[in-house]
mmCIF file of C-alpha atoms in Angstrom:
data_model
loop_
_atom_site.group_PDB
_atom_site.id
_atom_site.type_symbol
_atom_site.label_atom_id
_atom_site.label_comp_id
_atom_site.label_asym_id
_atom_site.label_seq_id
_atom_site.Cartn_x
_atom_site.Cartn_y
_atom_site.Cartn_z
ATOM 1 C CA MET A 202 84.457 33.790 149.298
ATOM 2 C CA ALA A 203 84.333 36.984 147.443
ATOM 3 C CA THR A 204 82.047 39.489 148.384
ATOM 4 C CA GLU A 205 80.203 41.596 145.985
ATOM 5 C CA SER A 206 81.954 44.652 147.034
ATOM 6 C CA ASP A 207 85.357 42.570 146.227
ATOM 7 C CA VAL A 208 83.854 42.070 142.887
ATOM 8 C CA LEU A 209 83.046 44.983 142.302
ATOM 9 C CA LEU A 210 86.271 46.605 143.429
ATOM 10 C CA HIS A 211 88.418 43.906 141.258
ATOM 11 C CA TRP A 212 86.629 44.734 138.050
ATOM 12 C CA ALA A 213 86.965 48.359 138.732
ATOM 13 C CA GLN A 214 90.961 48.317 138.967
ATOM 14 C CA PHE A 215 91.020 45.933 135.895
ATOM 15 C CA ALA A 216 88.989 48.584 133.935
ATOM 16 C CA GLY A 217 91.293 51.169 135.333
ATOM 17 C CA GLN A 218 94.510 49.587 133.932
ATOM 18 C CA HIS A 219 93.241 48.789 130.873
ATOM 19 C CA PRO A 220 90.995 52.054 130.263
ATOM 20 C CA LEU A 221 91.114 52.381 126.341
ATOM 21 C CA ALA A 222 90.629 48.563 125.511
ATOM 22 C CA VAL A 223 87.312 48.622 128.052
ATOM 23 C CA TYR A 224 86.012 51.999 126.504
ATOM 24 C CA GLY A 225 86.511 50.433 122.985
ATOM 25 C CA ILE A 226 84.599 47.361 123.847
ATOM 26 C CA LEU A 227 82.142 49.139 125.829
ATOM 27 C CA LEU A 228 81.566 51.472 122.854
ATOM 28 C CA ALA A 229 81.331 48.504 120.147
ATOM 29 C CA LEU A 230 78.792 47.071 122.577
ATOM 30 C CA LEU A 231 76.671 50.308 122.912
ATOM 31 C CA LEU A 232 76.763 50.646 118.998
ATOM 32 C CA ALA A 233 75.746 46.818 118.554
ATOM 33 C CA SER A 234 73.020 47.100 120.763
ATOM 34 C CA SER A 235 71.613 50.586 119.091
ATOM 35 C CA ALA A 236 71.555 48.784 115.677
ATOM 36 C CA ALA A 237 70.015 46.140 117.017
ATOM 37 C CA CYS A 238 67.403 47.642 118.632
ATOM 38 C CA TRP A 239 67.162 50.231 115.535
ATOM 39 C CA TRP A 240 66.501 46.959 113.308
ATOM 40 C CA LEU A 241 63.859 45.566 115.329
ATOM 41 C CA VAL A 242 62.175 49.090 115.097
ATOM 42 C CA ARG A 243 62.186 48.952 111.474
ATOM 43 C CA ARG A 244 61.349 45.649 111.223
ATOM 44 C CA TYR A 245 58.161 45.394 113.291
ATOM 45 C CA HIS A 246 57.432 49.120 113.308
ATOM 46 C CA VAL A 247 53.849 49.533 111.164
ATOM 47 C CA PRO A 248 53.452 53.141 109.935
ATOM 48 C CA HIS A 249 50.444 55.058 111.202
ATOM 49 C CA GLY A 250 48.626 54.849 107.861
ATOM 50 C CA GLN A 251 48.783 51.324 107.675
ATOM 51 C CA SER A 252 48.187 50.423 111.266
ATOM 52 C CA ALA A 253 45.299 48.499 112.357
ATOM 53 C CA LEU A 254 44.867 50.236 115.451
ATOM 54 C CA PRO A 255 42.602 53.472 116.014
ATOM 55 C CA PRO A 256 44.836 56.516 116.016
ATOM 56 C CA LEU A 257 44.809 57.136 119.964
ATOM 57 C CA ALA A 258 45.523 53.140 120.317
ATOM 58 C CA TYR A 259 48.487 53.656 118.075
ATOM 59 C CA LEU A 260 49.848 56.671 119.814
ATOM 60 C CA ALA A 261 49.626 54.942 122.977
ATOM 61 C CA VAL A 262 51.822 52.133 121.960
ATOM 62 C CA ARG A 263 54.600 54.452 120.864
ATOM 63 C CA LEU A 264 54.250 56.337 124.174
ATOM 64 C CA ALA A 265 54.189 53.293 126.423
ATOM 65 C CA ALA A 266 57.592 52.349 124.716
ATOM 66 C CA GLY A 267 59.126 55.426 125.153
ATOM 67 C CA PHE A 268 57.407 55.469 128.775
ATOM 68 C CA GLY A 269 59.373 52.081 129.329
ATOM 69 C CA LEU A 270 62.769 53.672 128.354
ATOM 70 C CA ILE A 271 62.113 56.599 130.805
ATOM 71 C CA VAL A 272 61.211 54.077 133.778
ATOM 72 C CA SER A 273 64.549 51.875 132.849
ATOM 73 C CA ALA A 274 66.850 54.965 132.784
ATOM 74 C CA ALA A 275 65.321 56.690 135.986
ATOM 75 C CA TRP A 276 65.743 52.827 137.819
ATOM 76 C CA VAL A 277 69.141 53.068 137.119
ATOM 77 C CA PHE A 278 69.759 56.445 138.396
ATOM 78 C CA ALA A 279 67.458 55.718 141.435
ATOM 79 C CA GLU A 280 69.624 52.478 142.244
ATOM 80 C CA ILE A 281 73.082 54.627 142.163
ATOM 81 C CA ALA A 282 71.497 57.263 144.202
ATOM 82 C CA GLU A 283 70.268 54.694 146.797
ATOM 83 C CA GLU A 284 73.705 53.288 146.727
ATOM 84 C CA LEU A 285 75.389 56.317 147.582
ATOM 85 C CA GLY A 286 72.560 57.865 149.744
ATOM 86 C CA THR A 287 72.966 54.720 152.452
ATOM 87 C CA THR A 288 76.839 53.609 153.111
ATOM 88 C CA GLY A 289 78.137 53.710 149.704
ATOM 89 C CA ALA A 290 81.412 52.221 150.694
ATOM 90 C CA SER A 291 81.507 49.629 148.061
ATOM 91 C CA MET A 292 80.723 52.027 145.333
ATOM 92 C CA GLY A 293 82.897 54.687 146.709
ATOM 93 C CA GLN A 294 85.908 52.446 146.789
ATOM 94 C CA ALA A 295 85.255 50.928 143.483
ATOM 95 C CA ASP A 296 84.844 54.563 141.920
ATOM 96 C CA GLN A 297 88.154 55.709 143.695
ATOM 97 C CA ALA A 298 90.228 52.389 142.456
ATOM 98 C CA LEU A 299 89.226 53.101 138.929
ATOM 99 C CA ALA A 300 90.243 57.015 139.177
ATOM 100 C CA ASP A 301 93.509 55.962 140.793
ATOM 101 C CA ALA A 302 94.290 53.178 138.135
ATOM 102 C CA VAL A 303 93.366 55.415 135.093
ATOM 103 C CA ARG A 304 95.645 57.954 136.352
ATOM 104 C CA THR A 305 98.805 55.968 135.911
ATOM 105 C CA SER A 306 97.551 53.798 132.889
ATOM 106 C CA LEU A 307 96.016 56.020 130.389
ATOM 107 C CA PRO A 308 98.723 57.641 127.943
ATOM 108 C CA PRO A 309 99.290 61.056 127.882
ATOM 109 C CA ALA A 310 98.408 61.209 124.221
ATOM 110 C CA ALA A 311 94.822 59.966 124.648
ATOM 111 C CA LEU A 312 94.286 62.221 127.706
ATOM 112 C CA GLN A 313 94.675 65.221 125.740
ATOM 113 C CA ALA A 314 92.455 63.814 122.984
ATOM 114 C CA PHE A 315 89.686 63.100 125.573
ATOM 115 C CA ALA A 316 90.519 66.546 127.088
ATOM 116 C CA LEU A 317 89.462 68.058 123.521
ATOM 117 C CA LEU A 318 86.361 65.973 123.357
ATOM 118 C CA THR A 319 85.068 66.719 126.629
ATOM 119 C CA ARG A 320 84.864 70.473 125.263
ATOM 120 C CA LEU A 321 81.991 69.205 122.841
ATOM 121 C CA ALA A 322 79.433 69.168 126.316
ATOM 122 C CA ASP A 323 81.063 72.325 128.337
ATOM 123 C CA THR A 324 78.086 74.652 129.065
ATOM 124 C CA ALA A 325 79.421 77.460 126.634
ATOM 125 C CA THR A 326 79.525 74.971 123.569
ATOM 126 C CA LEU A 327 75.856 73.396 124.395
ATOM 127 C CA ALA A 328 74.242 76.680 124.876
ATOM 128 C CA GLY A 329 75.716 78.112 121.688
ATOM 129 C CA LEU A 330 74.444 74.867 120.005
ATOM 130 C CA CYS A 331 71.004 75.627 121.389
ATOM 131 C CA ILE A 332 70.896 78.749 120.308
ATOM 132 C CA LEU A 333 72.216 78.373 116.711
ATOM 133 C CA VAL A 334 69.344 75.094 116.236
ATOM 134 C CA ALA A 335 66.776 77.003 117.658
ATOM 135 C CA LEU A 336 67.467 79.793 114.898
ATOM 136 C CA ALA A 337 67.655 77.597 112.236
ATOM 137 C CA LEU A 338 64.422 75.946 113.092
ATOM 138 C CA ALA A 339 62.630 79.399 113.812
ATOM 139 C CA LEU A 340 64.057 80.614 110.303
ATOM 140 C CA ARG A 341 62.321 77.259 108.988
ATOM 141 C CA GLY A 342 59.132 78.026 110.299
ATOM 142 C CA ARG A 343 59.543 75.096 112.855
ATOM 143 C CA ARG A 344 58.788 77.120 115.863
ATOM 144 C CA TRP A 345 56.883 74.346 117.891
ATOM 145 C CA LEU A 346 60.249 72.135 117.316
ATOM 146 C CA ALA A 347 62.635 75.074 118.002
ATOM 147 C CA LEU A 348 60.499 75.351 121.577
ATOM 148 C CA GLY A 349 60.996 71.737 121.948
ATOM 149 C CA TRP A 350 64.708 71.798 121.549
ATOM 150 C CA VAL A 351 65.062 74.775 123.891
ATOM 151 C CA LEU A 352 62.932 73.243 126.768
ATOM 152 C CA ALA A 353 65.122 69.870 126.331
ATOM 153 C CA VAL A 354 68.341 71.617 126.371
ATOM 154 C CA ALA A 355 67.764 74.316 128.699
ATOM 155 C CA GLY A 356 65.486 71.926 131.037
ATOM 156 C CA ASN A 357 68.278 69.415 131.475
ATOM 157 C CA GLY A 358 70.812 71.984 132.714
ATOM 158 C CA VAL A 359 68.394 73.178 135.474
ATOM 159 C CA LEU A 360 67.639 69.343 135.999
ATOM 160 C CA ASN A 361 71.175 68.514 136.575
ATOM 161 C CA THR A 362 71.817 71.522 138.671
ATOM 162 C CA THR A 363 68.939 70.625 140.749
ATOM 163 C CA LEU A 364 70.220 67.337 141.478
ATOM 164 C CA LYS A 365 73.667 68.141 142.421
ATOM 165 C CA ALA A 366 72.507 70.193 145.094
ATOM 166 C CA VAL A 367 70.569 67.997 146.253
ATOM 167 C CA PHE A 368 73.205 65.132 146.557
ATOM 168 C CA ALA A 369 76.148 67.496 147.026
ATOM 169 C CA ARG A 370 78.750 65.028 145.974
ATOM 170 C CA VAL A 371 82.370 66.052 146.149
ATOM 171 C CA ARG A 372 84.451 65.796 142.943
ATOM 172 C CA PRO A 373 87.686 63.420 143.230
ATOM 173 C CA LEU A 374 91.024 65.161 143.367
ATOM 174 C CA HIS A 375 92.243 66.352 139.766
ATOM 175 C CA ASP A 376 94.688 69.332 140.674
ATOM 176 C CA ASP A 377 97.056 67.636 138.179
ATOM 177 C CA GLY A 378 95.169 67.031 134.895
ATOM 178 C CA PRO A 379 94.296 69.139 131.645
ATOM 179 C CA VAL A 380 91.233 69.980 132.521
ATOM 180 C CA MET A 381 89.673 71.715 135.825
ATOM 181 C CA ALA A 382 86.089 71.589 137.237
ATOM 182 C CA SER A 383 84.415 72.948 140.227
ATOM 183 C CA GLY A 384 80.945 72.328 142.041
ATOM 184 C CA PHE A 385 79.300 69.318 143.100
ATOM 185 C CA SER A 386 79.708 66.166 141.034
ATOM 186 C CA PHE A 387 76.742 63.742 140.988
ATOM 187 C CA PRO A 388 75.448 63.301 138.531
ATOM 188 C CA SER A 389 77.865 64.359 135.738
ATOM 189 C CA GLY A 390 76.536 67.288 134.005
ATOM 190 C CA HIS A 391 78.653 66.625 130.867
ATOM 191 C CA SER A 392 77.101 62.909 130.639
ATOM 192 C CA SER A 393 73.595 64.166 130.808
ATOM 193 C CA GLY A 394 74.206 67.265 128.909
ATOM 194 C CA SER A 395 75.491 65.370 125.930
ATOM 195 C CA VAL A 396 72.943 62.682 125.907
ATOM 196 C CA VAL A 397 70.370 65.171 125.549
ATOM 197 C CA ALA A 398 71.621 67.638 123.370
ATOM 198 C CA TYR A 399 73.151 65.400 120.810
ATOM 199 C CA GLY A 400 70.242 62.908 121.008
ATOM 200 C CA MET A 401 67.983 65.863 120.531
ATOM 201 C CA LEU A 402 70.003 67.072 117.472
ATOM 202 C CA ALA A 403 70.055 63.768 115.987
ATOM 203 C CA TYR A 404 66.107 63.363 116.245
ATOM 204 C CA VAL A 405 65.809 67.204 114.745
ATOM 205 C CA LEU A 406 67.659 65.978 111.807
ATOM 206 C CA THR A 407 65.748 62.853 111.358
ATOM 207 C CA ARG A 408 62.679 65.031 110.874
ATOM 208 C CA PHE A 409 64.643 66.725 107.885
ATOM 209 C CA LEU A 410 67.004 64.217 106.373
ATOM 210 C CA PRO A 411 66.224 60.866 104.217
ATOM 211 C CA ALA A 412 65.609 57.775 105.986
ATOM 212 C CA ARG A 413 69.281 56.150 105.110
ATOM 213 C CA TRP A 414 70.495 58.926 107.499
ATOM 214 C CA HIS A 415 68.575 58.224 110.480
ATOM 215 C CA LEU A 416 70.732 55.280 111.604
ATOM 216 C CA PRO A 417 73.936 56.952 111.398
ATOM 217 C CA LEU A 418 72.768 59.702 113.116
ATOM 218 C CA VAL A 419 71.489 57.661 116.136
ATOM 219 C CA LEU A 420 74.609 55.822 116.159
ATOM 220 C CA GLY A 421 76.754 59.056 116.037
ATOM 221 C CA ALA A 422 75.013 60.669 118.811
ATOM 222 C CA ALA A 423 75.088 57.504 121.374
ATOM 223 C CA ALA A 424 78.722 57.115 120.506
ATOM 224 C CA LEU A 425 79.576 60.895 121.108
ATOM 225 C CA ALA A 426 77.352 61.306 124.247
ATOM 226 C CA PHE A 427 79.294 58.121 125.709
ATOM 227 C CA SER A 428 82.511 59.153 124.590
ATOM 228 C CA ILE A 429 82.212 62.275 126.114
ATOM 229 C CA GLY A 430 80.841 60.632 129.715
ATOM 230 C CA VAL A 431 83.687 58.444 129.634
ATOM 231 C CA SER A 432 86.143 61.479 129.159
ATOM 232 C CA ARG A 433 84.827 62.838 132.198
ATOM 233 C CA ILE A 434 86.212 59.570 134.113
ATOM 234 C CA PHE A 435 89.498 59.729 132.390
ATOM 235 C CA LEU A 436 90.211 63.260 133.157
ATOM 236 C CA ARG A 437 89.173 62.458 136.658
ATOM 237 C CA VAL A 438 86.697 65.445 137.170
ATOM 238 C CA HIS A 439 83.925 62.790 137.837
ATOM 239 C CA PHE A 440 83.598 59.262 139.321
ATOM 240 C CA ALA A 441 82.075 56.357 136.956
ATOM 241 C CA SER A 442 79.099 56.672 139.220
ATOM 242 C CA ASP A 443 78.446 60.186 138.278
ATOM 243 C CA VAL A 444 78.997 59.869 134.755
ATOM 244 C CA LEU A 445 76.614 56.463 134.883
ATOM 245 C CA ALA A 446 74.058 58.407 136.621
ATOM 246 C CA GLY A 447 74.102 61.100 134.117
ATOM 247 C CA LEU A 448 74.183 59.195 131.131
ATOM 248 C CA ALA A 449 70.810 57.628 132.840
ATOM 249 C CA SER A 450 69.212 61.149 134.100
ATOM 250 C CA GLY A 451 69.871 62.604 130.512
ATOM 251 C CA THR A 452 68.408 59.458 129.069
ATOM 252 C CA ALA A 453 65.295 59.668 130.575
ATOM 253 C CA TRP A 454 64.857 63.466 130.194
ATOM 254 C CA LEU A 455 65.676 62.858 126.451
ATOM 255 C CA ALA A 456 62.762 60.359 126.505
ATOM 256 C CA VAL A 457 60.648 62.673 128.320
ATOM 257 C CA CYS A 458 61.285 65.512 125.691
ATOM 258 C CA ILE A 459 60.972 63.520 122.674
ATOM 259 C CA ALA A 460 57.623 61.839 123.655
ATOM 260 C CA SER A 461 56.287 64.979 124.843
ATOM 261 C CA ILE A 462 57.163 66.416 121.078
ATOM 262 C CA GLU A 463 55.560 63.252 119.501
ATOM 263 C CA LEU A 464 52.207 64.051 121.348
ATOM 264 C CA THR A 465 52.170 67.646 120.488
ATOM 265 C CA ARG A 466 52.655 66.724 116.860
ATOM 266 C CA TRP A 467 49.686 63.968 117.294
ATOM 267 C CA TYR A 468 47.345 66.837 118.609
ATOM 268 C CA ARG A 469 48.331 69.726 116.208
ATOM 269 C CA ARG A 470 47.767 66.924 113.522
ATOM 270 C CA ARG A 471 44.425 65.616 114.617
ATOM 271 C CA PRO A 472 42.378 68.318 113.076
ATOM 272 C CA GLU A 473 43.817 67.799 109.667
ATOM 273 C CA GLU A 474 43.343 64.179 109.666
ATOM 274 C CA THR A 475 39.439 64.884 110.536
ATOM 275 C CA ALA A 476 39.127 67.439 108.154
ATOM 276 C CA ILE A 477 40.304 65.332 105.473
ATOM 277 C CA ARG A 478 38.799 61.965 106.624
ATOM 278 C CA PRO A 479 35.755 60.990 104.107
#
């Protein structure tokens, strides 16, 4: 009878032998689930001015939803970290099997395309994006939002560096690929950085653009972050578990940052609402 380790190894080898097909299927599932969640939120969300709940209870419901997302993402990260921190044998074997299979299965043209895509989450790219968006927000008089944006992007960098030092996992061998990377491997900084930077960018843009643009922004950010994470596996600079943990930690930090910004907005808006209340 096949063990859990055997099943995991089998699926890792299958995914590595059909990398583009598996990537396409997972991306489609991600976009479909994101669109479904968005539809549910739009269908059942009650605007603040129309809610029968008191303002504090209304805020608590929204924060509870964000807290649930934080807990779920943190649980995924903790499960991966625990697996690697105990024996790590089954996950390590699956990681290596996937990396070995991808090395011989991915077409060179696709590899070059993902090598370009991964640059969108390089430290220099995200630092430049962070500065440009912060300046644009400050010039529009949105200093609090600019501060939240900077703390989100920079804070994730500090968090990821700390986690890498704690786990100190060695990267997979990738001395013959188009992209080189040094330092520790777990969790993937490109994966967490892309989730936070492009997720926050989508959030910031929803504050300025009409509602019809909100769903495309969310789907675009999700697709970009996921694709950048996958690029790290295809380029063999990270194991799959590194990328999954990076996506999880980035999602948790993104939820913390957006919830904090929304809480700050609520507190700053309270005096105005009190002043106009009859």
